[in-house]
PDB file of C-alpha atoms in Angstrom:
ATOM      1  CA  LYS A   1       4.060 -29.906  -1.332  1.00 37.00           C
ATOM      2  CA  SER A   2       0.665 -28.582  -2.240  1.00 39.00           C
ATOM      3  CA  LYS A   3      -2.545 -29.934  -0.819  1.00 44.00           C
ATOM      4  CA  GLY A   4      -6.005 -30.053  -2.342  1.00 50.00           C
ATOM      5  CA  THR A   5      -6.476 -27.477  -5.075  1.00 54.00           C
ATOM      6  CA  GLU A   6      -3.407 -25.361  -4.273  1.00 59.00           C
ATOM      7  CA  PRO A   7      -0.830 -25.222  -7.111  1.00 60.00           C
ATOM      8  CA  TYR A   8       2.796 -26.270  -6.620  1.00 63.00           C
ATOM      9  CA  PRO A   9       5.527 -23.569  -6.544  1.00 65.00           C
ATOM     10  CA  SER A  10       6.452 -22.294 -10.032  1.00 66.00           C
ATOM     11  CA  SER A  11       3.388 -24.024 -11.470  1.00 69.00           C
ATOM     12  CA  TYR A  12      -0.029 -22.962 -12.610  1.00 67.00           C
ATOM     13  CA  LYS A  13      -3.536 -24.318 -12.303  1.00 67.00           C
ATOM     14  CA  VAL A  14      -6.817 -23.268 -13.891  1.00 67.00           C
ATOM     15  CA  PHE A  15      -9.866 -22.512 -11.750  1.00 64.00           C
ATOM     16  CA  GLN A  16     -13.360 -21.745 -12.984  1.00 63.00           C
ATOM     17  CA  ASN A  17     -15.106 -18.711 -11.482  1.00 61.00           C
ATOM     18  CA  ASN A  18     -18.799 -19.346 -10.891  1.00 59.00           C
ATOM     19  CA  LEU A  19     -19.153 -16.591  -8.292  1.00 53.00           C
ATOM     20  CA  GLY A  20     -21.509 -14.443 -10.368  1.00 50.00           C
ATOM     21  CA  SER A  21     -23.995 -17.253 -10.958  1.00 49.00           C
ATOM     22  CA  LYS A  22     -23.898 -18.407  -7.330  1.00 47.00           C
ATOM     23  CA  LEU A  23     -24.483 -14.935  -5.933  1.00 45.00           C
ATOM     24  CA  GLY A  24     -27.500 -14.465  -8.180  1.00 45.00           C
ATOM     25  CA  GLY A  25     -28.579 -10.995  -7.108  1.00 43.00           C
ATOM     26  CA  ALA A  26     -25.026  -9.721  -6.780  1.00 41.00           C
ATOM     27  CA  LYS A  27     -26.164  -6.122  -6.593  1.00 43.00           C
ATOM     28  CA  ASN A  28     -27.755  -6.849  -3.216  1.00 40.00           C
ATOM     29  CA  GLN A  29     -24.442  -8.020  -1.765  1.00 44.00           C
ATOM     30  CA  ILE A  30     -21.811  -5.842  -3.441  1.00 44.00           C
ATOM     31  CA  ASP A  31     -21.780  -2.073  -3.929  1.00 47.00           C
ATOM     32  CA  ILE A  32     -19.625  -1.610  -7.036  1.00 45.00           C
ATOM     33  CA  LEU A  33     -17.966   1.670  -8.045  1.00 43.00           C
ATOM     34  CA  LYS A  34     -20.424   3.763  -6.128  1.00 46.00           C
ATOM     35  CA  GLU A  35     -19.658   7.310  -5.077  1.00 48.00           C
ATOM     36  CA  ALA A  36     -18.852   7.202  -1.391  1.00 44.00           C
ATOM     37  CA  ASP A  37     -21.186   8.615   1.212  1.00 46.00           C
ATOM     38  CA  TYR A  38     -18.905  10.951   3.168  1.00 44.00           C
ATOM     39  CA  ASN A  39     -20.628   9.919   6.395  1.00 47.00           C
ATOM     40  CA  SER A  40     -19.780   6.246   5.927  1.00 52.00           C
ATOM     41  CA  THR A  41     -16.290   6.073   4.424  1.00 83.00           C
ATOM     42  CA  THR A  42     -15.260   3.079   6.552  1.00 90.00           C
ATOM     43  CA  ILE A  43     -14.300  -0.414   5.447  1.00 93.00           C
ATOM     44  CA  GLU A  44     -13.760  -3.379   7.763  1.00 93.00           C
ATOM     45  CA  ASN A  45     -13.168  -7.112   7.961  1.00 95.00           C
ATOM     46  CA  GLU A  46     -12.806  -9.669  10.757  1.00 95.00           C
ATOM     47  CA  HIS A  47      -9.586  -8.136  12.144  1.00 96.00           C
ATOM     48  CA  MET A  48      -9.624  -4.407  11.516  1.00 96.00           C
ATOM     49  CA  SER A  49     -11.527  -1.358  10.344  1.00 96.00           C
ATOM     50  CA  VAL A  50     -10.142   1.569   8.387  1.00 96.00           C
ATOM     51  CA  HIS A  51     -11.612   5.068   8.551  1.00 95.00           C
ATOM     52  CA  PHE A  52     -11.109   7.719   5.859  1.00 92.00           C
ATOM     53  CA  CYS A  53     -11.044  11.497   5.965  1.00 88.00           C
ATOM     54  CA  ASN A  54     -14.296  12.878   4.550  1.00 82.00           C
ATOM     55  CA  THR A  55     -12.536  15.776   2.787  1.00 81.00           C
ATOM     56  CA  THR A  56      -9.410  14.148   1.279  1.00 84.00           C
ATOM     57  CA  GLY A  57     -10.421  10.503   0.927  1.00 86.00           C
ATOM     58  CA  LEU A  58      -7.191   9.409   2.636  1.00 92.00           C
ATOM     59  CA  ILE A  59      -6.805   7.169   5.691  1.00 94.00           C
ATOM     60  CA  LYS A  60      -7.283   8.893   9.040  1.00 94.00           C
ATOM     61  CA  SER A  61      -7.291   5.925  11.462  1.00 95.00           C
ATOM     62  CA  ILE A  62      -6.976   2.156  11.771  1.00 97.00           C
ATOM     63  CA  TYR A  63      -8.651   0.075  14.466  1.00 97.00           C
ATOM     64  CA  ASN A  64      -7.293  -3.390  15.319  1.00 97.00           C
ATOM     65  CA  LYS A  65     -10.255  -5.449  16.553  1.00 96.00           C
ATOM     66  CA  ASP A  66      -8.098  -8.268  17.941  1.00 95.00           C
ATOM     67  CA  LEU A  67      -6.044  -5.929  20.146  1.00 96.00           C
ATOM     68  CA  GLU A  68      -8.817  -3.356  20.627  1.00 96.00           C
ATOM     69  CA  GLU A  69      -6.248  -0.704  19.687  1.00 96.00           C
ATOM     70  CA  PHE A  70      -7.214   2.508  17.897  1.00 96.00           C
ATOM     71  CA  LEU A  71      -4.410   4.236  15.958  1.00 96.00           C
ATOM     72  CA  PRO A  72      -4.964   7.739  14.535  1.00 95.00           C
ATOM     73  CA  LEU A  73      -3.130   7.701  11.207  1.00 95.00           C
ATOM     74  CA  LYS A  74      -2.864  10.700   8.901  1.00 94.00           C
ATOM     75  CA  GLN A  75      -1.983   9.640   5.354  1.00 95.00           C
ATOM     76  CA  GLU A  76      -0.491  12.288   3.037  1.00 93.00           C
ATOM     77  CA  ILE A  77       1.167  12.684  -0.350  1.00 92.00           C
ATOM     78  CA  ILE A  78       4.072  15.145  -0.060  1.00 93.00           C
ATOM     79  CA  ASP A  79       6.200  16.687  -2.836  1.00 93.00           C
ATOM     80  CA  TYR A  80       9.671  17.989  -2.039  1.00 94.00           C
ATOM     81  CA  THR A  81      10.548  20.814  -4.410  1.00 92.00           C
ATOM     82  CA  THR A  82      14.187  20.911  -5.456  1.00 92.00           C
ATOM     83  CA  SER A  83      16.638  22.597  -7.810  1.00 91.00           C
ATOM     84  CA  LYS A  84      19.707  20.569  -6.786  1.00 90.00           C
ATOM     85  CA  SER A  85      18.692  16.918  -6.401  1.00 93.00           C
ATOM     86  CA  GLY A  86      19.963  14.444  -8.983  1.00 92.00           C
ATOM     87  CA  ALA A  87      20.200  10.700  -9.552  1.00 91.00           C
ATOM     88  CA  TYR A  88      22.524  10.096  -6.598  1.00 91.00           C
ATOM     89  CA  ILE A  89      22.119  13.163  -4.408  1.00 91.00           C
ATOM     90  CA  MET A  90      18.975  14.210  -2.569  1.00 91.00           C
ATOM     91  CA  ARG A  91      18.753  17.907  -1.706  1.00 91.00           C
ATOM     92  CA  PRO A  92      15.096  18.690  -0.972  1.00 92.00           C
ATOM     93  CA  GLU A  93      13.947  22.236  -0.394  1.00 90.00           C
ATOM     94  CA  THR A  94      10.280  22.837   0.468  1.00 89.00           C
ATOM     95  CA  PRO A  95       7.772  20.077   1.356  1.00 91.00           C
ATOM     96  CA  ILE A  96       4.332  20.664  -0.175  1.00 89.00           C
ATOM     97  CA  THR A  97       1.176  18.727   0.692  1.00 87.00           C
ATOM     98  CA  VAL A  98      -0.077  17.814  -2.762  1.00 85.00           C
ATOM     99  CA  TYR A  99      -3.709  16.889  -2.103  1.00 83.00           C
ATOM    100  CA  THR A 100      -5.892  18.797   0.352  1.00 78.00           C
ATOM    101  CA  GLU A 101      -9.605  19.271   0.918  1.00 74.00           C
ATOM    102  CA  ASN A 102      -9.585  21.849  -1.912  1.00 73.00           C
ATOM    103  CA  THR A 103      -8.272  19.372  -4.502  1.00 77.00           C
ATOM    104  CA  GLY A 104     -10.724  18.101  -7.097  1.00 78.00           C
ATOM    105  CA  MET A 105     -11.431  14.440  -6.378  1.00 82.00           C
ATOM    106  CA  LYS A 106     -13.888  11.585  -6.551  1.00 84.00           C
ATOM    107  CA  ILE A 107     -14.150   8.845  -3.925  1.00 85.00           C
ATOM    108  CA  HIS A 108     -15.504   5.438  -4.921  1.00 85.00           C
ATOM    109  CA  PHE A 109     -15.881   2.296  -2.885  1.00 83.00           C
ATOM    110  CA  ILE A 110     -16.540  -1.397  -3.269  1.00 85.00           C
ATOM    111  CA  LYS A 111     -18.006  -3.287  -0.327  1.00 86.00           C
ATOM    112  CA  GLY A 112     -18.396  -7.015  -0.801  1.00 86.00           C
ATOM    113  CA  PRO A 113     -18.107 -10.397   0.938  1.00 88.00           C
ATOM    114  CA  LEU A 114     -14.475 -10.930  -0.147  1.00 90.00           C
ATOM    115  CA  VAL A 115     -12.928  -7.484  -0.721  1.00 92.00           C
ATOM    116  CA  SER A 116     -13.761  -3.964   0.398  1.00 93.00           C
ATOM    117  CA  GLN A 117     -11.918  -0.920  -0.908  1.00 92.00           C
ATOM    118  CA  VAL A 118     -11.957   2.846  -1.099  1.00 92.00           C
ATOM    119  CA  CYS A 119     -10.381   4.489  -4.158  1.00 91.00           C
ATOM    120  CA  THR A 120      -9.723   8.216  -4.381  1.00 89.00           C
ATOM    121  CA  TYR A 121      -9.159   9.843  -7.780  1.00 89.00           C
ATOM    122  CA  PHE A 122      -7.386  13.223  -7.681  1.00 87.00           C
ATOM    123  CA  TYR A 123      -7.778  15.940 -10.353  1.00 82.00           C
ATOM    124  CA  PRO A 124      -5.844  18.996  -9.121  1.00 73.00           C
ATOM    125  CA  ASN A 125      -5.781  20.785 -12.507  1.00 69.00           C
ATOM    126  CA  ALA A 126      -8.792  19.335 -14.293  1.00 60.00           C
ATOM    127  CA  ASP A 127     -11.712  21.396 -15.553  1.00 61.00           C
ATOM    128  CA  HIS A 128     -13.953  18.333 -15.368  1.00 61.00           C
ATOM    129  CA  ILE A 129     -13.689  14.982 -13.610  1.00 63.00           C
ATOM    130  CA  ASP A 130     -12.900  11.939 -15.749  1.00 66.00           C
ATOM    131  CA  LEU A 131     -11.937   8.746 -13.952  1.00 66.00           C
ATOM    132  CA  THR A 132      -9.585   7.757 -16.789  1.00 69.00           C
ATOM    133  CA  ALA A 133      -7.615  11.012 -16.556  1.00 74.00           C
ATOM    134  CA  ALA A 134      -6.915  11.225 -12.813  1.00 82.00           C
ATOM    135  CA  GLU A 135      -3.412  12.480 -11.994  1.00 85.00           C
ATOM    136  CA  THR A 136      -3.171  10.214  -8.951  1.00 90.00           C
ATOM    137  CA  VAL A 137      -5.220   7.243  -7.753  1.00 92.00           C
ATOM    138  CA  ILE A 138      -4.944   5.842  -4.216  1.00 94.00           C
ATOM    139  CA  CYS A 139      -6.811   2.654  -3.292  1.00 95.00           C
ATOM    140  CA  ALA A 140      -7.017   1.056   0.161  1.00 96.00           C
ATOM    141  CA  ARG A 141      -8.274  -2.540   0.385  1.00 96.00           C
ATOM    142  CA  LEU A 142      -9.237  -5.042   3.062  1.00 96.00           C
ATOM    143  CA  PHE A 143      -9.641  -8.755   2.348  1.00 95.00           C
ATOM    144  CA  SER A 144     -11.933 -11.119   4.237  1.00 94.00           C
ATOM    145  CA  SER A 145     -10.294 -14.017   6.112  1.00 93.00           C
ATOM    146  CA  ARG A 146     -13.585 -15.667   7.019  1.00 91.00           C
ATOM    147  CA  GLY A 147     -13.252 -19.455   7.210  1.00 89.00           C
ATOM    148  CA  ILE A 148      -9.451 -19.623   7.648  1.00 90.00           C
ATOM    149  CA  PRO A 149      -8.828 -21.670  10.830  1.00 90.00           C
ATOM    150  CA  ASP A 150      -5.141 -20.910  11.494  1.00 90.00           C
ATOM    151  CA  PRO A 151      -4.843 -17.474  13.164  1.00 90.00           C
ATOM    152  CA  ILE A 152      -1.569 -16.484  11.455  1.00 88.00           C
ATOM    153  CA  ASP A 153      -2.854 -17.656   8.072  1.00 90.00           C
ATOM    154  CA  ALA A 154      -5.986 -15.583   8.683  1.00 93.00           C
ATOM    155  CA  LEU A 155      -3.892 -12.496   9.476  1.00 94.00           C
ATOM    156  CA  GLU A 156      -1.847 -13.044   6.321  1.00 92.00           C
ATOM    157  CA  VAL A 157      -5.088 -12.549   4.380  1.00 92.00           C
ATOM    158  CA  GLY A 158      -7.033 -10.071   6.511  1.00 94.00           C
ATOM    159  CA  GLY A 159      -4.571  -8.576   9.009  1.00 95.00           C
ATOM    160  CA  TYR A 160      -3.333  -5.669   6.917  1.00 96.00           C
ATOM    161  CA  VAL A 161      -4.463  -2.784   4.714  1.00 97.00           C
ATOM    162  CA  GLN A 162      -3.290  -3.016   1.115  1.00 96.00           C
ATOM    163  CA  VAL A 163      -2.642   0.460  -0.297  1.00 96.00           C
ATOM    164  CA  VAL A 164      -1.985   0.977  -4.007  1.00 95.00           C
ATOM    165  CA  TYR A 165      -0.513   4.295  -5.165  1.00 95.00           C
ATOM    166  CA  LYS A 166      -0.685   5.199  -8.854  1.00 93.00           C
ATOM    167  CA  VAL A 167       1.326   8.404  -9.140  1.00 92.00           C
ATOM    168  CA  ALA A 168       2.701  10.382 -12.100  1.00 88.00           C
ATOM    169  CA  GLY A 169       6.076  12.104 -11.732  1.00 88.00           C
ATOM    170  CA  ARG A 170       5.768  15.878 -11.409  1.00 87.00           C
ATOM    171  CA  HIS A 171       8.491  18.219 -12.731  1.00 90.00           C
ATOM    172  CA  ASN A 172      11.479  18.570 -10.388  1.00 92.00           C
ATOM    173  CA  ARG A 173       9.638  16.957  -7.495  1.00 92.00           C
ATOM    174  CA  GLU A 174      10.473  14.107  -5.144  1.00 93.00           C
ATOM    175  CA  THR A 175       7.199  12.471  -4.126  1.00 94.00           C
ATOM    176  CA  VAL A 176       6.728  10.697  -0.783  1.00 95.00           C
ATOM    177  CA  THR A 177       3.936   9.123   1.217  1.00 95.00           C
ATOM    178  CA  ARG A 178       3.840  10.254   4.841  1.00 96.00           C
ATOM    179  CA  TYR A 179       2.070   8.587   7.788  1.00 97.00           C
ATOM    180  CA  THR A 180       1.613  10.557  11.001  1.00 96.00           C
ATOM    181  CA  THR A 181       0.581   8.613  14.125  1.00 97.00           C
ATOM    182  CA  ASN A 182       0.401   9.206  17.888  1.00 96.00           C
ATOM    183  CA  LEU A 183       2.954   6.470  18.623  1.00 97.00           C
ATOM    184  CA  GLN A 184       5.694   7.483  21.051  1.00 96.00           C
ATOM    185  CA  THR A 185       8.806   6.248  19.256  1.00 95.00           C
ATOM    186  CA  ASP A 186      11.538   8.206  21.072  1.00 91.00           C
ATOM    187  CA  LYS A 187      12.835   9.700  17.802  1.00 91.00           C
ATOM    188  CA  SER A 188      13.618   6.343  16.248  1.00 95.00           C
ATOM    189  CA  PHE A 189      12.302   4.082  13.500  1.00 97.00           C
ATOM    190  CA  TYR A 190      13.351   0.800  11.930  1.00 97.00           C
ATOM    191  CA  THR A 191      14.175  -0.358   8.403  1.00 96.00           C
ATOM    192  CA  ASP A 192      15.523  -3.573   6.913  1.00 93.00           C
ATOM    193  CA  ASN A 193      18.627  -3.523   4.730  1.00 89.00           C
ATOM    194  CA  GLY A 194      18.095  -6.927   3.154  1.00 86.00           C
ATOM    195  CA  LEU A 195      19.976  -8.765   5.904  1.00 87.00           C
ATOM    196  CA  GLU A 196      18.587  -7.461   9.181  1.00 92.00           C
ATOM    197  CA  ILE A 197      16.333  -4.903  10.822  1.00 94.00           C
ATOM    198  CA  ARG A 198      18.261  -1.775  11.848  1.00 95.00           C
ATOM    199  CA  GLU A 199      17.200   0.879  14.336  1.00 96.00           C
ATOM    200  CA  ARG A 200      17.538   4.394  12.918  1.00 95.00           C
ATOM    201  CA  GLN A 201      17.861   7.424  15.165  1.00 93.00           C
ATOM    202  CA  ILE A 202      16.622  10.815  14.001  1.00 90.00           C
ATOM    203  CA  SER A 203      19.603  13.171  13.969  1.00 87.00           C
ATOM    204  CA  GLY A 204      19.729  16.798  12.929  1.00 81.00           C
ATOM    205  CA  ASP A 205      17.188  18.792  10.980  1.00 82.00           C
ATOM    206  CA  LYS A 206      18.160  17.855   7.430  1.00 88.00           C
ATOM    207  CA  THR A 207      15.692  15.574   5.679  1.00 90.00           C
ATOM    208  CA  GLU A 208      18.316  13.936   3.473  1.00 90.00           C
ATOM    209  CA  SER A 209      20.489  12.924   6.435  1.00 89.00           C
ATOM    210  CA  ASN A 210      17.625  10.852   7.898  1.00 91.00           C
ATOM    211  CA  TYR A 211      16.791   8.850   4.770  1.00 94.00           C
ATOM    212  CA  TYR A 212      17.691   5.160   4.882  1.00 95.00           C
ATOM    213  CA  PRO A 213      17.276   2.269   2.410  1.00 94.00           C
ATOM    214  CA  THR A 214      14.270   0.001   2.907  1.00 95.00           C
ATOM    215  CA  ILE A 215      14.309  -3.332   1.105  1.00 94.00           C
ATOM    216  CA  SER A 216      11.015  -4.837   2.265  1.00 94.00           C
ATOM    217  CA  MET A 217       9.747  -3.116   5.432  1.00 95.00           C
ATOM    218  CA  ALA A 218       9.969  -0.140   7.777  1.00 97.00           C
ATOM    219  CA  TYR A 219       8.157   0.418  11.049  1.00 97.00           C
ATOM    220  CA  LEU A 220       7.456   2.581  14.082  1.00 97.00           C
ATOM    221  CA  LEU A 221       7.478   0.960  17.531  1.00 97.00           C
ATOM    222  CA  ASP A 222       5.837   2.226  20.715  1.00 97.00           C
ATOM    223  CA  ASP A 223       7.308   0.146  23.553  1.00 95.00           C
ATOM    224  CA  LYS A 224       4.947   1.492  26.221  1.00 95.00           C
ATOM    225  CA  ARG A 225       1.820   0.543  24.259  1.00 95.00           C
ATOM    226  CA  SER A 226       3.477  -2.581  22.823  1.00 96.00           C
ATOM    227  CA  LEU A 227       2.149  -1.460  19.445  1.00 97.00           C
ATOM    228  CA  GLN A 228       3.893  -1.441  16.072  1.00 98.00           C
ATOM    229  CA  PHE A 229       2.972   0.227  12.784  1.00 98.00           C
ATOM    230  CA  THR A 230       4.664  -1.566   9.879  1.00 97.00           C
ATOM    231  CA  ILE A 231       4.892  -0.692   6.185  1.00 97.00           C
ATOM    232  CA  VAL A 232       5.686  -3.736   4.021  1.00 96.00           C
ATOM    233  CA  THR A 233       6.806  -2.711   0.529  1.00 94.00           C
ATOM    234  CA  ARG A 234       6.827  -4.564  -2.784  1.00 91.00           C
ATOM    235  CA  GLN A 235       9.872  -2.696  -4.125  1.00 90.00           C
ATOM    236  CA  PRO A 236      12.908  -1.165  -2.373  1.00 93.00           C
ATOM    237  CA  MET A 237      12.583   2.507  -1.472  1.00 94.00           C
ATOM    238  CA  GLY A 238      13.928   5.095   0.932  1.00 95.00           C
ATOM    239  CA  SER A 239      12.383   5.694   4.373  1.00 96.00           C
ATOM    240  CA  HIS A 240      12.602   8.734   6.606  1.00 94.00           C
ATOM    241  CA  SER A 241      11.277  10.006   9.920  1.00 94.00           C
ATOM    242  CA  LYS A 242      11.374  13.658  10.902  1.00 90.00           C
ATOM    243  CA  GLN A 243       9.925  13.246  14.400  1.00 91.00           C
ATOM    244  CA  SER A 244       8.454  10.664  16.763  1.00 93.00           C
ATOM    245  CA  GLY A 245       5.432   8.860  15.361  1.00 96.00           C
ATOM    246  CA  VAL A 246       6.014   9.964  11.761  1.00 96.00           C
ATOM    247  CA  ILE A 247       7.387   7.903   8.874  1.00 97.00           C
ATOM    248  CA  GLU A 248       7.533   8.465   5.126  1.00 96.00           C
ATOM    249  CA  ASN A 249       8.568   6.536   1.998  1.00 96.00           C
ATOM    250  CA  MET A 250       9.990   7.896  -1.236  1.00 95.00           C
ATOM    251  CA  ILE A 251       7.888   6.596  -4.138  1.00 94.00           C
ATOM    252  CA  HIS A 252       8.834   8.752  -7.167  1.00 94.00           C
ATOM    253  CA  ARG A 253      11.531  11.203  -8.347  1.00 93.00           C
ATOM    254  CA  ASN A 254      11.314  13.336 -11.491  1.00 92.00           C
ATOM    255  CA  LEU A 255      14.319  15.677 -11.631  1.00 93.00           C
ATOM    256  CA  ALA A 256      15.495  18.235 -14.165  1.00 92.00           C
ATOM    257  CA  GLN A 257      19.217  18.439 -13.336  1.00 93.00           C
ATOM    258  CA  ASP A 258      22.253  16.164 -13.284  1.00 92.00           C
ATOM    259  CA  ASP A 259      24.141  15.973  -9.975  1.00 91.00           C
ATOM    260  CA  GLY A 260      27.540  15.341 -11.615  1.00 90.00           C
ATOM    261  CA  ARG A 261      28.013  11.953  -9.994  1.00 90.00           C
ATOM    262  CA  GLY A 262      28.233   9.773 -13.095  1.00 91.00           C
ATOM    263  CA  LEU A 263      24.860   9.511 -14.825  1.00 90.00           C
ATOM    264  CA  SER A 264      25.636  12.558 -17.014  1.00 90.00           C
ATOM    265  CA  GLU A 265      21.974  13.346 -17.562  1.00 91.00           C
ATOM    266  CA  PRO A 266      19.019  14.373 -15.396  1.00 92.00           C
ATOM    267  CA  PRO A 267      16.736  11.549 -14.169  1.00 90.00           C
ATOM    268  CA  ASN A 268      13.761  13.073 -15.945  1.00 90.00           C
ATOM    269  CA  ASP A 269      11.039  10.480 -15.284  1.00 89.00           C
ATOM    270  CA  GLY A 270       7.468  11.615 -15.710  1.00 86.00           C
ATOM    271  CA  SER A 271       6.109   8.083 -15.949  1.00 88.00           C
ATOM    272  CA  ARG A 272       3.127   6.862 -13.969  1.00 88.00           C
ATOM    273  CA  ILE A 273       4.239   4.317 -11.390  1.00 90.00           C
ATOM    274  CA  GLU A 274       2.332   1.864  -9.219  1.00 93.00           C
ATOM    275  CA  VAL A 275       3.492   1.284  -5.649  1.00 94.00           C
ATOM    276  CA  VAL A 276       1.883  -1.381  -3.461  1.00 95.00           C
ATOM    277  CA  VAL A 277       2.356  -1.447   0.328  1.00 96.00           C
ATOM    278  CA  PHE A 278       0.804  -3.364   3.227  1.00 96.00           C
ATOM    279  CA  LEU A 279       0.019  -1.422   6.416  1.00 97.00           C
ATOM    280  CA  VAL A 280       0.037  -3.507   9.599  1.00 97.00           C
ATOM    281  CA  VAL A 281      -1.019  -2.375  13.095  1.00 97.00           C
ATOM    282  CA  GLN A 282      -0.134  -5.153  15.515  1.00 97.00           C
ATOM    283  CA  SER A 283       1.820  -6.163  18.593  1.00 96.00           C
ATOM    284  CA  PRO A 284       5.613  -6.424  18.027  1.00 96.00           C
ATOM    285  CA  VAL A 285       5.583 -10.235  18.328  1.00 95.00           C
ATOM    286  CA  ILE A 286       2.799 -10.777  15.791  1.00 95.00           C
ATOM    287  CA  SER A 287       4.182  -8.030  13.543  1.00 95.00           C
ATOM    288  CA  SER A 288       7.548  -9.773  13.352  1.00 92.00           C
ATOM    289  CA  ARG A 289       5.989 -13.039  12.182  1.00 91.00           C
ATOM    290  CA  LEU A 290       3.398 -11.467   9.926  1.00 93.00           C
ATOM    291  CA  ALA A 291       5.627  -8.908   8.193  1.00 91.00           C
ATOM    292  CA  ARG A 292       8.101 -11.566   7.009  1.00 89.00           C
ATOM    293  CA  ARG A 293       5.302 -13.629   5.508  1.00 90.00           C
ATOM    294  CA  LEU A 294       3.766 -10.575   3.869  1.00 92.00           C
ATOM    295  CA  ALA A 295       7.145  -9.582   2.415  1.00 90.00           C
ATOM    296  CA  LEU A 296       7.427 -13.018   0.817  1.00 87.00           C
ATOM    297  CA  SER A 297       3.895 -12.834  -0.534  1.00 85.00           C
ATOM    298  CA  HIS A 298       4.745  -9.395  -1.977  1.00 82.00           C
ATOM    299  CA  GLN A 299       7.636 -10.865  -3.954  1.00 80.00           C
ATOM    300  CA  HIS A 300       5.938 -14.139  -4.955  1.00 77.00           C
ATOM    301  CA  TYR A 301       2.292 -13.227  -5.429  1.00 76.00           C
ATOM    302  CA  PRO A 302       0.180 -15.280  -7.874  1.00 73.00           C
ATOM    303  CA  ARG A 303      -0.158 -13.873 -11.389  1.00 73.00           C
ATOM    304  CA  LEU A 304      -3.739 -14.097 -12.592  1.00 72.00           C
ATOM    305  CA  VAL A 305      -4.576 -14.607 -16.261  1.00 69.00           C
ATOM    306  CA  TRP A 306      -8.221 -14.555 -17.263  1.00 69.00           C
ATOM    307  CA  GLY A 307      -9.847 -16.487 -20.094  1.00 68.00           C
ATOM    308  CA  ASN A 308     -13.358 -16.886 -21.471  1.00 69.00           C
ATOM    309  CA  ALA A 309     -14.905 -20.290 -20.762  1.00 65.00           C
ATOM    310  CA  GLU A 310     -18.474 -19.679 -21.910  1.00 70.00           C
ATOM    311  CA  GLU A 311     -18.527 -23.057 -23.642  1.00 69.00           C
ATOM    312  CA  GLY A 312     -18.198 -24.737 -20.232  1.00 72.00           C
ATOM    313  CA  GLN A 313     -15.395 -26.009 -18.048  1.00 69.00           C
ATOM    314  CA  LYS A 314     -15.089 -29.480 -19.625  1.00 75.00           C
ATOM    315  CA  ALA A 315     -14.964 -28.117 -23.161  1.00 77.00           C
ATOM    316  CA  TRP A 316     -12.385 -25.487 -22.199  1.00 72.00           C
ATOM    317  CA  ILE A 317     -10.147 -28.033 -20.435  1.00 73.00           C
ATOM    318  CA  SER A 318     -10.327 -30.369 -23.450  1.00 77.00           C
ATOM    319  CA  LYS A 319      -8.899 -27.598 -25.666  1.00 76.00           C
ATOM    320  CA  HIS A 320      -6.296 -26.041 -23.301  1.00 73.00           C
ATOM    321  CA  LYS A 321      -3.577 -27.227 -20.951  1.00 69.00           C
ATOM    322  CA  HIS A 322      -4.911 -26.378 -17.503  1.00 68.00           C
ATOM    323  CA  THR A 323      -2.080 -27.489 -15.178  1.00 71.00           C
ATOM    324  CA  TYR A 324       1.686 -27.262 -15.256  1.00 66.00           C
ATOM    325  CA  VAL A 325       4.228 -28.589 -12.743  1.00 66.00           C
ATOM    326  CA  PRO A 326       7.962 -28.146 -13.513  1.00 62.00           C
TER     327      PRO A 326
END
């Protein structure tokens, strides 16, 4: 049952946003869509700080303030070239790092009292930079949990990094996100199959033989440090680890050939997709509790619909239905 102003499950409730008028001089408190200073590409909240590479705009480390743990974390976008992969068979050939320090890009950030984010816009083949025509956009966000008394509730708001990938399918490429850490994982990683968490052992040198289904989360665990790096996903995807401390997720496939396994056509998908993940750096005990709650919030997040209420809250409510409970 809901309390106070919280809506019931499967219901909706209208709230009026007076934030702009209350802040008054908002420009003094929020830096909006400002080109990042390469010497200060760091965002933080009450629980963690995230540092970004000054040449690629991607994450390079995460610091957990509660645990006082610093985790070097190299974030990459990798394309596997292929001439044999199809809808059901994965046969990657050469991994290529898509975005490097030589790639055309713009880095923008927002730093405010509720949300801080760094967005990187990539233009590998553009003659000029236009934010609306970026091939790929990657945004990392931190939310403030100030004022939330329950520690687990506070972590559910501010204990993770939200990363949004907006990626277009490239011809005959299988696109992945790779995270390289210094965790000692003894050549193992973990994924959930919808029923339970399964330990996966790295075996052999073939990439395709070490890919496993991930329904809602995958993680690396360092038993000696009692530290866990967890990726909580909004949609199912494949996860892979090629060596200790490294994990990657498949986020897009655009293939030009049929693999003869039943589809009878190539999965030629050049669409632009949006993938949302939560990155958590925590102890195994807290990670276990937090990741389950984050997975649920991924699947059942509130849908926001905005309306103009310039005539005032009372007048708007008199004309529209503002609550619904099934």
